[in-house]
Short mmCIF file of C-alpha atoms in Angstrom, two decimals:
data_model
loop_
_atom_site.label_atom_id
_atom_site.label_comp_id
_atom_site.label_asym_id
_atom_site.label_seq_id
_atom_site.Cartn_x
_atom_site.Cartn_y
_atom_site.Cartn_z
CA MET A 197 -19.12 7.61 11.79
CA ASN A 198 -20.05 9.60 14.25
CA GLN A 199 -20.78 13.11 13.83
CA ARG A 200 -18.49 14.66 16.45
CA LYS A 201 -15.57 12.01 15.89
CA LEU A 202 -16.01 12.91 12.14
CA ILE A 203 -15.70 17.18 13.03
CA ILE A 204 -12.70 16.18 15.35
CA ASP A 205 -10.50 14.73 12.23
CA ILE A 206 -11.40 17.54 9.90
CA LEU A 207 -10.07 20.01 13.21
CA ASN A 208 -6.90 17.68 13.63
CA TYR A 209 -6.44 17.31 9.74
CA ILE A 210 -7.24 21.25 9.49
CA ASP A 211 -4.29 21.35 12.37
CA ASN A 212 -1.93 19.40 11.10
CA ASN A 213 -2.16 21.43 7.13
CA ILE A 214 -2.59 25.25 9.01
CA TYR A 215 -0.26 26.76 6.92
CA LYS A 216 -1.57 24.96 3.27
CA LYS A 217 -4.01 25.67 1.10
CA ILE A 218 -7.35 23.62 2.31
CA THR A 219 -10.75 22.81 0.52
CA ILE A 220 -13.79 21.56 0.98
CA LYS A 221 -13.67 19.58 -2.04
CA GLU A 222 -10.03 18.30 -0.52
CA LEU A 223 -11.85 17.82 3.17
CA SER A 224 -14.93 16.09 1.05
CA ARG A 225 -12.95 13.34 -1.03
CA PHE A 226 -9.83 12.97 2.13
CA PHE A 227 -13.51 11.98 4.47
CA TYR A 228 -15.36 10.54 2.00
CA PHE A 229 -18.30 12.71 2.83
CA ASN A 230 -20.09 15.56 0.79
CA LYS A 231 -19.11 18.28 0.54
CA ASP A 232 -22.16 20.42 2.16
CA TYR A 233 -22.93 17.90 4.56
CA ILE A 234 -19.16 18.21 5.88
CA MET A 235 -20.10 22.82 6.03
CA ARG A 236 -23.06 22.39 7.62
CA LEU A 237 -22.14 19.49 10.12
CA PHE A 238 -18.72 21.88 10.66
CA LYS A 239 -20.64 25.05 11.85
CA ARG A 240 -23.33 23.71 13.76
CA GLU A 241 -20.81 22.39 15.41
CA ILE A 242 -18.26 24.70 15.81
CA GLY A 243 -20.30 28.18 15.26
CA MET A 244 -18.15 29.69 12.82
CA THR A 245 -17.79 27.85 8.87
CA ILE A 246 -14.18 26.08 8.35
CA PHE A 247 -13.24 28.89 6.05
CA GLU A 248 -13.39 31.31 8.97
CA TYR A 249 -12.15 28.74 11.63
CA ILE A 250 -9.08 28.28 9.68
CA ASN A 251 -8.30 31.90 9.24
CA SER A 252 -8.85 32.73 12.89
CA LYS A 253 -6.65 29.98 13.64
CA LYS A 254 -3.81 31.41 11.22
CA ILE A 255 -4.30 35.17 12.86
CA TYR A 256 -4.60 33.23 16.13
CA LEU A 257 -1.16 31.79 15.25
CA SER A 258 0.38 34.70 14.31
CA LEU A 259 0.46 36.91 17.20
CA PRO A 260 2.98 36.12 19.43
CA THR A 261 4.78 36.89 16.61
CA TYR A 262 4.24 40.34 16.98
CA LYS A 263 6.92 40.39 19.69
CA GLU A 264 9.46 39.67 17.51
CA LYS A 265 11.06 43.48 16.07
CA GLU A 266 12.33 41.67 12.99
CA TYR A 267 9.23 40.84 11.29
CA SER A 268 7.42 42.59 9.53
CA ILE A 269 3.70 42.26 8.83
CA LEU A 270 4.27 40.91 5.59
CA LYS A 271 6.76 38.53 7.04
CA ILE A 272 4.05 37.51 9.89
CA ALA A 273 1.13 36.87 7.01
CA ILE A 274 3.35 35.17 4.36
CA SER A 275 5.02 32.97 7.26
CA HIS A 276 1.17 32.52 8.31
CA GLY A 277 0.08 31.14 5.00
CA PHE A 278 -1.36 34.22 4.08
CA GLU A 279 -0.42 35.25 0.03
CA SER A 280 -0.75 38.73 0.70
CA GLN A 281 -0.58 41.29 2.74
CA GLU A 282 -3.68 43.33 2.29
CA TYR A 283 -5.53 39.69 2.62
CA TYR A 284 -4.35 38.58 5.93
CA SER A 285 -5.02 42.97 7.31
CA GLU A 286 -8.72 42.20 6.10
CA ILE A 287 -8.40 39.20 7.78
CA PHE A 288 -6.91 40.34 11.02
CA LYS A 289 -9.15 42.92 11.36
CA LYS A 290 -12.20 40.79 10.90
CA VAL A 291 -11.18 38.76 13.48
CA MET A 292 -9.46 40.74 16.10
CA GLY A 293 -11.44 44.04 15.34
CA VAL A 294 -8.13 46.01 14.88
CA LYS A 295 -5.35 46.64 11.77
CA PRO A 296 -2.00 44.92 12.37
CA TYR A 297 -0.28 48.04 13.02
CA SER A 298 -2.51 48.25 15.70
CA TYR A 299 -1.98 45.22 17.09
CA LYS A 300 2.05 45.30 16.67
CA LYS A 301 1.81 48.59 18.85
CA PHE A 302 -0.67 47.18 21.39
CA THR A 303 2.65 44.54 21.85
CA LYS A 304 5.03 47.31 22.26
CA VAL A 305 4.90 49.37 25.53
CA THR A 306 3.58 52.60 24.14
CA THR A 307 0.92 54.97 25.22
CA GLU A 308 -0.26 55.90 21.32
CA LEU A 309 -3.26 53.35 21.41
CA SER A 310 -6.58 54.78 22.41
CA TYR A 311 -7.63 53.21 25.01
CA ASP A 312 -10.98 51.86 22.93
CA THR A 313 -7.86 50.52 20.82
CA ILE A 314 -6.59 48.64 23.61
CA TYR A 315 -10.31 47.33 24.62
CA VAL A 316 -11.04 46.34 21.64
CA ILE A 317 -7.81 44.22 21.65
CA THR A 318 -7.89 42.98 24.80
CA GLU A 319 -11.67 41.93 24.35
CA ASN A 320 -11.04 39.87 21.07
CA LEU A 321 -7.78 38.51 22.57
CA VAL A 322 -10.13 37.02 25.75
CA ARG A 323 -12.67 35.49 23.30
CA LEU A 324 -9.97 34.01 20.79
CA LYS A 325 -8.18 32.61 23.57
CA THR A 326 -11.27 31.08 24.78
CA PHE A 327 -13.05 29.89 21.58
CA PHE A 328 -9.36 27.91 20.95
CA ASN A 329 -9.50 26.71 24.54
CA LYS A 330 -12.97 25.30 23.85
CA VAL A 331 -12.09 24.07 20.46
CA GLU A 332 -9.18 22.13 21.97
CA LYS A 333 -11.74 20.36 24.99
CA TYR A 334 -13.75 18.93 22.08
CA LYS A 335 -10.96 17.65 20.47
CA ILE A 336 -10.66 15.66 24.10
CA SER A 337 -14.06 15.05 24.23
CA ILE A 338 -14.30 11.74 22.06
CA PRO A 339 -17.36 10.12 22.73
CA GLN A 340 -16.54 6.31 23.47
CA GLU A 341 -18.01 4.44 20.71
CA THR A 342 -20.42 1.40 22.16
CA VAL A 343 -19.63 -1.66 20.63
CA LYS A 344 -22.80 -3.90 19.32
CA LYS A 345 -22.92 -6.86 21.01
CA LEU A 346 -23.60 -10.42 19.19
CA SER A 347 -27.11 -11.70 20.90
CA LEU A 348 -24.80 -14.77 21.54
CA PHE A 349 -22.62 -12.93 23.89
CA LYS A 350 -25.91 -11.90 25.73
#
């Protein structure tokens, strides 16, 4: 199997199962490749580990939810596949550079945030959007598999 095709298949699998618990062992069994090979290849091709990708994708998908008034941070965390608000907040801070509460304020018209906080949020939003756009382009750039011709038909 082509390495690029394998990564695209893994990305599609993750995207289709993003809110389920995904393990490297599960990916290894599903795609019939050694888990170390899958992890190294994914990191080389995508630029982050599988778990970093999964967590970043979950955070990215959770961002539009902050505009809804009735959603608490706990509800957002649980509805996006995190088992606790604490873990969600920890990952959110790593991905977005600010705590979820600051981002929630950012989505509202407010003057409670410093320019530095607004800058960090804006930079990370652009970075995430750019990254996931690149991943989508990567996924649709499947190289054409070369068909070997039999010597009989040359």
